[in-house]
Coordinates of N, CA and C and ligand atoms in Angstrom, one line a residue:
M1 N 212.3 -95.1 180.6 CA 212.4 -96.3 181.8 C 211.2 -97.1 181.3
S2 N 211.9 -98.3 181.6 CA 210.7 -99.7 181.0 C 209.5 -99.9 181.8
Q3 N 210.1 -99.6 183.3 CA 209.1 -100.2 184.3 C 209.0 -98.9 185.2
D4 N 207.6 -98.5 185.9 CA 207.5 -97.3 187.0 C 207.2 -98.2 188.4
P5 N 208.3 -98.1 189.1 CA 208.0 -98.7 190.5 C 206.7 -98.3 191.3
N6 N 206.0 -97.2 190.9 CA 205.1 -96.9 191.6 C 203.8 -97.3 190.8
C7 N 203.9 -97.9 189.5 CA 202.7 -98.3 188.5 C 202.0 -99.5 188.9
I8 N 200.8 -99.5 189.1 CA 200.1 -100.7 189.7 C 199.9 -101.7 188.5
F9 N 199.7 -101.1 187.2 CA 200.3 -102.1 186.3 C 201.6 -102.9 185.9
C10 N 202.7 -102.0 186.2 CA 204.1 -102.5 186.4 C 204.1 -103.4 187.4
K11 N 203.2 -103.4 188.4 CA 203.4 -104.2 189.8 C 202.6 -105.5 189.4
I12 N 201.8 -105.4 188.5 CA 201.0 -106.6 187.9 C 202.0 -107.4 187.3
V13 N 202.6 -107.0 186.3 CA 203.9 -107.4 185.2 C 204.6 -108.2 186.2
A14 N 205.3 -107.4 187.1 CA 206.0 -108.2 188.1 C 205.9 -109.0 189.1
G15 N 204.3 -109.2 189.0 CA 203.8 -110.2 189.9 C 203.8 -109.9 191.2
Q16 N 204.0 -108.5 191.5 CA 203.8 -108.0 192.9 C 202.6 -107.4 193.4
I17 N 201.5 -107.5 192.3 CA 200.2 -107.4 192.6 C 199.6 -108.8 191.9
P18 N 198.6 -109.5 192.4 CA 198.2 -110.4 191.7 C 197.1 -110.4 190.3
S19 N 196.7 -110.9 189.7 CA 195.9 -110.7 188.6 C 195.3 -112.1 188.1
K20 N 194.2 -112.1 187.4 CA 193.5 -113.3 186.8 C 194.2 -113.0 185.1
K21 N 195.2 -113.5 185.2 CA 196.0 -113.8 184.0 C 195.2 -114.6 182.8
V22 N 195.0 -114.0 181.6 CA 194.8 -114.5 180.5 C 195.4 -115.0 179.2
Y23 N 196.7 -114.1 179.2 CA 197.6 -114.1 178.4 C 198.8 -113.6 178.8
E24 N 200.0 -114.1 178.4 CA 201.2 -113.4 178.7 C 202.4 -113.9 177.7
D25 N 203.2 -113.1 177.1 CA 204.4 -113.1 176.4 C 205.2 -112.4 176.7
D26 N 206.6 -112.1 175.8 CA 207.4 -111.1 176.3 C 207.2 -109.7 176.0
D27 N 206.6 -109.6 175.4 CA 205.8 -107.9 175.4 C 204.5 -107.7 176.0
L28 N 203.8 -108.5 176.2 CA 202.6 -108.1 176.5 C 201.9 -108.8 177.9
L29 N 201.2 -108.4 178.4 CA 200.1 -109.1 179.7 C 198.4 -108.9 179.2
A30 N 197.8 -109.9 179.4 CA 196.4 -109.6 179.6 C 195.7 -110.7 180.7
F31 N 194.8 -109.9 181.4 CA 194.4 -110.6 182.6 C 192.7 -109.6 182.6
H32 N 192.2 -110.0 183.6 CA 190.6 -109.6 183.5 C 190.7 -108.8 184.6
D33 N 189.6 -107.3 184.2 CA 189.5 -106.3 184.7 C 188.9 -106.6 186.0
I34 N 189.6 -105.9 187.1 CA 189.0 -106.1 188.6 C 187.2 -105.7 188.5
H35 N 187.0 -104.5 188.0 CA 185.4 -104.2 188.0 C 185.2 -104.2 186.6
P36 N 184.7 -105.5 186.0 CA 184.3 -105.6 184.9 C 182.7 -104.9 184.6
W37 N 182.8 -104.2 183.1 CA 181.5 -103.9 182.8 C 181.0 -104.9 182.0
A38 N 181.4 -105.8 181.6 CA 181.0 -106.6 180.8 C 180.8 -108.2 181.4
P39 N 180.5 -109.1 180.6 CA 180.7 -110.6 181.2 C 182.1 -111.0 181.0
V40 N 182.8 -110.6 180.0 CA 184.0 -110.8 179.7 C 184.6 -108.9 179.5
H41 N 185.6 -109.1 180.2 CA 186.2 -107.4 180.1 C 187.5 -107.7 180.6
I42 N 188.4 -107.9 179.7 CA 189.9 -107.9 179.9 C 190.6 -106.8 179.5
L43 N 191.8 -106.7 180.0 CA 193.0 -105.4 179.9 C 194.2 -106.1 179.1
V44 N 194.5 -105.6 178.2 CA 195.6 -106.0 177.3 C 197.0 -104.8 177.3
I45 N 197.8 -105.0 178.0 CA 198.9 -104.0 178.5 C 200.3 -104.4 177.9
P46 N 201.2 -103.5 177.7 CA 202.5 -103.7 177.2 C 203.2 -103.8 178.3
K47 N 203.9 -104.7 178.4 CA 204.7 -104.9 179.8 C 205.5 -103.6 179.8
L48 N 205.9 -103.0 178.8 CA 206.8 -101.7 179.1 C 206.0 -100.8 179.4
H49 N 206.6 -99.9 180.4 CA 205.6 -98.6 181.0 C 205.7 -97.5 179.8
I50 N 204.5 -97.3 179.5 CA 204.2 -96.4 178.5 C 203.0 -95.4 179.3
A51 N 203.0 -94.4 179.6 CA 202.2 -93.8 180.6 C 200.4 -93.2 179.8
S52 N 200.6 -93.2 178.8 CA 199.5 -92.9 178.0 C 199.6 -93.0 176.5
M53 N 198.7 -92.9 175.7 CA 198.6 -92.9 174.0 C 199.4 -91.7 173.7
V54 N 199.3 -90.6 174.7 CA 200.1 -89.2 174.3 C 201.5 -89.5 174.3
D55 N 202.1 -90.7 175.2 CA 203.5 -91.1 174.9 C 204.1 -92.1 174.1
V56 N 203.0 -92.5 173.2 CA 203.5 -93.5 171.8 C 203.9 -92.6 170.8
G57 N 205.0 -93.4 170.5 CA 205.7 -92.9 169.3 C 206.0 -93.9 168.1
P58 N 206.4 -93.5 167.0 CA 206.6 -94.5 166.0 C 207.4 -95.8 166.4
E59 N 208.2 -95.7 167.3 CA 208.7 -97.1 168.2 C 208.0 -98.2 168.5
H60 N 206.8 -97.7 169.1 CA 205.6 -98.3 169.2 C 204.6 -99.1 168.7
Q61 N 205.3 -98.7 167.2 CA 203.8 -99.1 166.4 C 203.6 -100.8 166.4
A62 N 204.6 -101.6 166.4 CA 204.5 -102.8 166.5 C 204.0 -103.4 167.6
L63 N 204.4 -103.0 168.8 CA 203.8 -103.4 170.2 C 202.5 -103.2 170.0
L64 N 201.8 -101.9 169.5 CA 200.4 -101.6 169.7 C 199.5 -102.6 168.5
G65 N 200.1 -102.8 167.1 CA 199.7 -103.5 166.6 C 199.4 -104.8 167.0
K66 N 200.5 -105.5 168.1 CA 200.5 -106.7 168.5 C 199.1 -106.7 169.8
M67 N 199.1 -105.7 170.1 CA 197.8 -105.6 171.4 C 196.5 -105.6 170.3
M68 N 196.3 -105.0 169.3 CA 195.0 -104.8 168.5 C 194.9 -106.5 168.0
T69 N 195.9 -107.0 167.6 CA 195.8 -108.4 167.0 C 195.7 -109.5 167.6
L70 N 195.9 -109.3 169.4 CA 195.9 -110.5 170.2 C 194.5 -110.3 170.4
S71 N 193.9 -109.1 170.9 CA 192.7 -109.3 171.6 C 191.5 -109.8 171.0
P72 N 191.4 -109.7 169.6 CA 190.3 -110.9 168.9 C 190.5 -112.6 169.5
R73 N 191.8 -112.9 169.1 CA 192.4 -114.3 169.5 C 191.8 -114.6 170.9
L74 N 191.8 -113.8 171.9 CA 191.6 -114.0 173.2 C 190.4 -113.8 173.5
M75 N 189.5 -112.8 172.7 CA 188.0 -113.1 173.2 C 187.5 -114.3 172.5
K76 N 187.9 -114.7 171.5 CA 187.7 -116.3 170.7 C 187.8 -117.2 172.0
E77 N 189.1 -117.3 172.5 CA 189.1 -118.4 173.4 C 188.8 -118.3 174.8
L78 N 188.0 -116.9 174.9 CA 187.2 -116.6 176.1 C 185.7 -116.9 175.8
G79 N 185.4 -117.2 174.9 CA 184.0 -117.7 174.2 C 183.1 -116.7 173.9
V80 N 183.9 -115.5 173.5 CA 182.6 -114.3 172.9 C 182.8 -114.4 171.8
T81 N 181.4 -114.7 171.5 CA 181.3 -114.9 169.6 C 180.6 -113.7 168.9
N82 N 179.8 -112.9 169.7 CA 179.0 -112.0 169.2 C 179.3 -110.7 169.2
G83 N 180.7 -110.5 169.1 CA 181.2 -109.0 169.0 C 181.8 -108.6 170.3
Y84 N 182.5 -107.5 170.4 CA 183.0 -107.1 171.7 C 183.4 -105.6 171.2
R85 N 183.7 -104.8 172.5 CA 184.1 -103.4 172.3 C 185.6 -103.2 172.6
H86 N 186.5 -102.6 171.9 CA 187.5 -102.0 172.2 C 187.7 -100.6 172.7
L87 N 188.5 -100.3 173.7 CA 188.6 -99.0 174.6 C 189.7 -98.8 175.1
I88 N 190.3 -97.4 174.5 CA 191.6 -97.1 175.2 C 191.3 -95.8 175.9
N89 N 191.1 -95.5 177.2 CA 191.2 -94.0 177.4 C 192.3 -93.3 177.7
T90 N 192.6 -92.0 177.5 CA 193.9 -91.2 177.3 C 193.6 -90.1 178.5
G91 N 194.3 -90.1 179.2 CA 194.3 -88.4 180.0 C 193.3 -88.3 180.9
A92 N 193.1 -87.2 181.3 CA 192.3 -86.6 182.6 C 190.8 -86.6 181.8
D93 N 190.4 -86.0 180.6 CA 189.5 -85.9 180.0 C 189.3 -86.9 179.0
G94 N 190.0 -88.0 178.8 CA 189.6 -89.4 178.4 C 189.3 -90.1 179.7
R95 N 189.1 -89.6 180.9 CA 188.6 -90.6 182.3 C 189.9 -91.7 182.2
Q96 N 191.3 -91.4 181.8 CA 192.3 -92.6 182.3 C 192.5 -92.5 183.6
E97 N 192.3 -93.3 184.2 CA 192.5 -93.7 186.0 C 193.8 -94.3 185.8
V98 N 194.5 -95.3 185.4 CA 195.7 -95.9 185.6 C 196.5 -95.4 184.5
P99 N 197.6 -94.9 184.8 CA 198.8 -94.0 183.9 C 199.7 -95.2 183.3
H100 N 199.0 -96.3 182.5 CA 199.9 -97.3 181.8 C 199.2 -97.6 181.0
V101 N 199.7 -97.4 179.6 CA 198.7 -97.8 178.5 C 198.0 -99.2 178.3
H102 N 196.7 -99.4 178.6 CA 196.0 -100.3 178.6 C 194.6 -100.5 177.5
L103 N 194.4 -101.7 176.9 CA 193.3 -101.9 176.1 C 192.2 -102.6 176.8
H104 N 191.0 -102.1 176.6 CA 189.9 -102.8 177.2 C 189.3 -103.2 176.5
V105 N 189.0 -104.6 176.4 CA 188.3 -105.5 175.4 C 187.2 -106.2 176.3
M106 N 185.7 -105.8 175.9 CA 185.1 -106.0 176.3 C 183.6 -106.8 175.4
G107 N 183.2 -108.0 175.9 CA 182.3 -108.5 175.5 C 181.3 -109.7 176.0
G108 N 180.6 -110.2 175.4 CA 179.8 -111.1 176.2 C 178.3 -110.7 176.2
P109 N 177.0 -111.5 176.4 CA 175.6 -111.1 176.1 C 175.8 -110.0 177.0
R110 N 174.6 -109.1 176.2 CA 174.1 -107.9 177.0 C 172.8 -108.5 177.6
P111 N 172.5 -107.5 178.7 CA 173.0 -106.2 179.2 C 174.3 -106.5 180.0
W112 N 175.1 -105.1 180.0 CA 176.5 -105.0 180.6 C 175.9 -104.1 181.9
S113 N 176.9 -104.3 183.0 CA 176.9 -103.2 183.7 C 177.3 -101.8 183.2
K114 N 178.1 -101.6 182.2 CA 178.5 -100.2 181.6 C 178.9 -100.1 180.5
G115 N 178.9 -99.4 179.8 CA 179.5 -99.2 178.5 C 178.6 -99.4 177.2
Ligands
LIG1 P1 191.1 -96.6 182.8 O1 189.7 -95.6 183.5 O2 191.1 -96.8 181.4 O3 192.3 -96.2 183.3 O4 191.0 -97.9 183.4 C1 191.6 -98.6 184.3 C2 190.7 -100.2 184.5 O5 191.6 -100.9 185.5 C3 189.7 -100.2 185.2 O6 188.5 -100.7 184.8 C4 189.9 -100.7 186.7 O7 188.8 -101.8 186.6 C5 190.9 -101.7 186.1 N1 192.0 -101.9 187.4 C6 192.3 -101.2 188.2 N2 193.5 -101.8 189.3 C7 193.4 -103.4 188.6 C8 193.7 -104.6 189.1 N3 194.6 -104.3 190.3 N4 193.6 -105.5 188.3 C9 192.8 -105.6 187.6 N5 192.3 -104.4 186.8 C10 192.3 -103.4 187.6
LIG2 ZN1 203.2 -99.2 184.6

């Protein structure tokens, strides 16, 4: 299934839940995290519903590569010049709360509230 009607991030993709969008194209959406850990904290997500990294296969290689290569560009556009952190949580022990693959990208001057 490409979208899950019960998934909060699929609802953000569909515009049913508002978000502070940073970037959008046919494959990806990036928006500000609602509870930021850092001065700049965005989430980069595929529009395709993939519940977690456990569900990723070779067919997703280009999509995940696109997420990784987009994020430095977005951080630069958001004024982050001194480094940032990438984070993907996977499953219960990985403390994944939202079951739709998302790349946290956090940066900006320290101290941060978390991380
Ligand atoms: P994770 O623990 O990796 O699943 O993180 C989920 C992230 O999604 C958390 O950092 C939340 O603050 C963030 N989040 C949850 N709901 C929303 C929302 N409606 N808009 C923006 N970020 C959200
Ligand atoms: Zn989803």
